[in-house]
């Protein structure tokens, strides 16, 4: 049986490798603390396997996560190659612009390098020539990813070898994506006629370092949600909510969840951050537990209601403010103004869809 | 009620643009302590939550191949694809890009579009050029609006396309969060399927608005022309 744990160990190994390489990379202005960040993250993954099976205590893992967050949160994580821009040959339009926008994404990132990309990045002119050469064949490896993932997710549960399912039950999608990432490397080696996967690992390291702590944030938000639920945030809001809401009235509860998601997203600029809060408060206790809503539909549409908020907030700078600068617009709110007439009817549509399909 | 201060930490931290990773961690610690958990219990919750939500980060394993294909010109090829829209009208270009962006995001190709990758170098100039071709030089106000609208097509397409892809952060965040917290076993595919109705509505609303840009343009430029004549 293929277990999802294998892939978590592989990820851990990859991050550990990145950590070692970064720690030895003299182009990284903060190589030791950056290396420590990636290496610790790498160690968390295999250790988690024992936490899940309850053969190791969870608190050391919790402690390491706080340390990792402190490292990133106090600006001790930097990209490699920040000193030597790999794109030195007048490559303004493509790579540098990409990277600059990338920085805008995380404008809050302290010490996030000076904009040069990490490690190897082929200059745009070269990549242009290669795009000419390979044309639409470039899409073969990337299209293989959704195809393989969907195949594993849909057909996976039915493949049984020796009386046991081939893929670990309940994790078919995740295994599918992980396997797709690896199989696609093999496919690209055929398409691009490469002899070794070394370039893939170098490029993987580049993207990993580019993403930085943003890579871990979704997982940390998931942790926050669990802490919220354990500490009773849900029940605290839930009791307030049920005091306001008339008993057993569905529509007001649906409206409160969807509009709440949008409003919290406007305030925080991030639907992922709003999701654990509102779900602990209304989504789970009221809509799913009390009203018997279909959890997949309630949560999916709840998240999308949050996205309507993302369209309306300057807090989501990478989507709404960065393009203002990129497109030389005069008003900071120009993009938001273009999006408001879509966001509001779409939020209403979400409320209607959830009310109709989830109950 | 005191535990709600944790939410306040998140809101204030994000508003002050502090490092989100730090904000989230501090909010977790504060909430845990205010909720009467011991330090050990808080750390245990952190550890259990992290271990149970590793699937959110599984997309890491796709980064090497994406990087590899980028090395061989993925983004350049995507730009060439988008530039084929050039012979359409302004509204047609905007609607066409919205559709393309949404489809590509739905099959997991988020990073090949974006404000820096496609909107600035391609979509905005093409939409502008189509209007210039038809009406001659445009007043600044109109140019600004076309550009802003181009940016909006990228956002709407990306947001309401990506959730259809099962293995994207949003879907896995939902499943891993509710699975670890409430003991569900949600299938990512189901969550992704429930994103489709909203995606269709988003395409209809924003697609229609994109196409209507042509009509607004016509009216505005006609109004401008008559103003010129009467002057």
PDB file of N, CA and C in Angstrom, chain A residues 224 228 268, chain B residues 3-16 18 22-31 34:
ATOM      1  N   UNK A 224      -4.027  27.440  13.742  1.00  0.00           N
ATOM      2  CA  UNK A 224      -4.749  28.483  14.471  1.00  0.00           C
ATOM      3  C   UNK A 224      -6.215  28.095  14.639  1.00  0.00           C
ATOM      4  N   UNK A 228      -8.191  27.793  18.076  1.00  0.00           N
ATOM      5  CA  UNK A 228      -9.448  28.526  18.284  1.00  0.00           C
ATOM      6  C   UNK A 228     -10.541  27.594  18.768  1.00  0.00           C
ATOM      7  N   UNK A 268      -9.032  41.543   7.232  1.00  0.00           N
ATOM      8  CA  UNK A 268      -7.727  40.893   7.338  1.00  0.00           C
ATOM      9  C   UNK A 268      -7.001  40.796   6.000  1.00  0.00           C
TER      10      UNK A 268
ATOM     11  N   UNK B   3     -11.527  34.876  25.180  1.00  0.00           N
ATOM     12  CA  UNK B   3     -10.793  34.200  24.105  1.00  0.00           C
ATOM     13  C   UNK B   3     -10.917  34.940  22.782  1.00  0.00           C
ATOM     14  N   UNK B   4     -11.949  35.785  22.675  1.00  0.00           N
ATOM     15  CA  UNK B   4     -12.141  36.489  21.408  1.00  0.00           C
ATOM     16  C   UNK B   4     -11.032  37.494  21.139  1.00  0.00           C
ATOM     17  N   UNK B   5     -10.250  37.817  22.189  1.00  0.00           N
ATOM     18  CA  UNK B   5      -9.109  38.718  21.993  1.00  0.00           C
ATOM     19  C   UNK B   5      -8.134  38.152  20.961  1.00  0.00           C
ATOM     20  N   UNK B   6      -8.092  36.818  20.852  1.00  0.00           N
ATOM     21  CA  UNK B   6      -7.219  36.187  19.867  1.00  0.00           C
ATOM     22  C   UNK B   6      -7.556  36.643  18.456  1.00  0.00           C
ATOM     23  N   UNK B   7      -8.853  36.768  18.182  1.00  0.00           N
ATOM     24  CA  UNK B   7      -9.288  37.246  16.864  1.00  0.00           C
ATOM     25  C   UNK B   7      -8.815  38.679  16.656  1.00  0.00           C
ATOM     26  N   UNK B   8      -8.925  39.459  17.745  1.00  0.00           N
ATOM     27  CA  UNK B   8      -8.486  40.853  17.684  1.00  0.00           C
ATOM     28  C   UNK B   8      -7.003  40.928  17.328  1.00  0.00           C
ATOM     29  N   UNK B   9      -6.211  40.001  17.904  1.00  0.00           N
ATOM     30  CA  UNK B   9      -4.777  39.961  17.591  1.00  0.00           C
ATOM     31  C   UNK B   9      -4.583  39.765  16.089  1.00  0.00           C
ATOM     32  N   UNK B  10      -5.345  38.832  15.505  1.00  0.00           N
ATOM     33  CA  UNK B  10      -5.212  38.571  14.067  1.00  0.00           C
ATOM     34  C   UNK B  10      -5.564  39.826  13.275  1.00  0.00           C
ATOM     35  N   UNK B  11      -6.703  40.429  13.621  1.00  0.00           N
ATOM     36  CA  UNK B  11      -7.177  41.587  12.866  1.00  0.00           C
ATOM     37  C   UNK B  11      -6.177  42.737  12.961  1.00  0.00           C
ATOM     38  N   UNK B  12      -5.760  43.051  14.186  1.00  0.00           N
ATOM     39  CA  UNK B  12      -4.828  44.168  14.384  1.00  0.00           C
ATOM     40  C   UNK B  12      -3.480  43.866  13.743  1.00  0.00           C
ATOM     41  N   UNK B  13      -2.999  42.630  13.917  1.00  0.00           N
ATOM     42  CA  UNK B  13      -1.702  42.248  13.353  1.00  0.00           C
ATOM     43  C   UNK B  13      -1.678  42.373  11.843  1.00  0.00           C
ATOM     44  N   UNK B  14      -2.753  41.907  11.200  1.00  0.00           N
ATOM     45  CA  UNK B  14      -2.812  42.013   9.747  1.00  0.00           C
ATOM     46  C   UNK B  14      -2.935  43.467   9.323  1.00  0.00           C
ATOM     47  N   UNK B  15      -3.723  44.247  10.107  1.00  0.00           N
ATOM     48  CA  UNK B  15      -3.920  45.650   9.751  1.00  0.00           C
ATOM     49  C   UNK B  15      -2.605  46.421   9.861  1.00  0.00           C
ATOM     50  N   UNK B  16      -1.773  46.047  10.837  1.00  0.00           N
ATOM     51  CA  UNK B  16      -0.489  46.730  11.008  1.00  0.00           C
ATOM     52  C   UNK B  16       0.570  46.185  10.063  1.00  0.00           C
ATOM     53  N   UNK B  18       2.118  43.429  10.100  1.00  0.00           N
ATOM     54  CA  UNK B  18       3.198  42.665  10.704  1.00  0.00           C
ATOM     55  C   UNK B  18       3.321  41.357   9.938  1.00  0.00           C
ATOM     56  N   UNK B  22       4.085  35.504  12.156  1.00  0.00           N
ATOM     57  CA  UNK B  22       4.224  35.904  13.553  1.00  0.00           C
ATOM     58  C   UNK B  22       2.851  36.199  14.157  1.00  0.00           C
ATOM     59  N   UNK B  23       2.020  36.924  13.403  1.00  0.00           N
ATOM     60  CA  UNK B  23       0.690  37.300  13.884  1.00  0.00           C
ATOM     61  C   UNK B  23      -0.127  36.056  14.226  1.00  0.00           C
ATOM     62  N   UNK B  24      -0.107  35.090  13.291  1.00  0.00           N
ATOM     63  CA  UNK B  24      -0.913  33.887  13.477  1.00  0.00           C
ATOM     64  C   UNK B  24      -0.424  33.099  14.687  1.00  0.00           C
ATOM     65  N   UNK B  25       0.884  32.998  14.827  1.00  0.00           N
ATOM     66  CA  UNK B  25       1.433  32.250  15.960  1.00  0.00           C
ATOM     67  C   UNK B  25       1.074  32.915  17.287  1.00  0.00           C
ATOM     68  N   UNK B  26       1.275  34.230  17.354  1.00  0.00           N
ATOM     69  CA  UNK B  26       0.965  34.947  18.588  1.00  0.00           C
ATOM     70  C   UNK B  26      -0.525  34.835  18.902  1.00  0.00           C
ATOM     71  N   UNK B  27      -1.367  34.960  17.859  1.00  0.00           N
ATOM     72  CA  UNK B  27      -2.812  34.848  18.075  1.00  0.00           C
ATOM     73  C   UNK B  27      -3.153  33.478  18.658  1.00  0.00           C
ATOM     74  N   UNK B  28      -2.496  32.443  18.157  1.00  0.00           N
ATOM     75  CA  UNK B  28      -2.733  31.097  18.663  1.00  0.00           C
ATOM     76  C   UNK B  28      -2.334  30.981  20.127  1.00  0.00           C
ATOM     77  N   UNK B  29      -1.149  31.492  20.459  1.00  0.00           N
ATOM     78  CA  UNK B  29      -0.674  31.416  21.846  1.00  0.00           C
ATOM     79  C   UNK B  29      -1.607  32.188  22.775  1.00  0.00           C
ATOM     80  N   UNK B  30      -1.944  33.427  22.380  1.00  0.00           N
ATOM     81  CA  UNK B  30      -2.808  34.275  23.210  1.00  0.00           C
ATOM     82  C   UNK B  30      -4.156  33.595  23.453  1.00  0.00           C
ATOM     83  N   UNK B  31      -4.754  33.096  22.364  1.00  0.00           N
ATOM     84  CA  UNK B  31      -6.061  32.457  22.488  1.00  0.00           C
ATOM     85  C   UNK B  31      -5.996  31.247  23.409  1.00  0.00           C
ATOM     86  N   UNK B  34      -5.651  32.453  27.068  1.00  0.00           N
ATOM     87  CA  UNK B  34      -6.895  33.071  27.548  1.00  0.00           C
ATOM     88  C   UNK B  34      -8.005  32.041  27.685  1.00  0.00           C
TER      89      UNK B  34
END
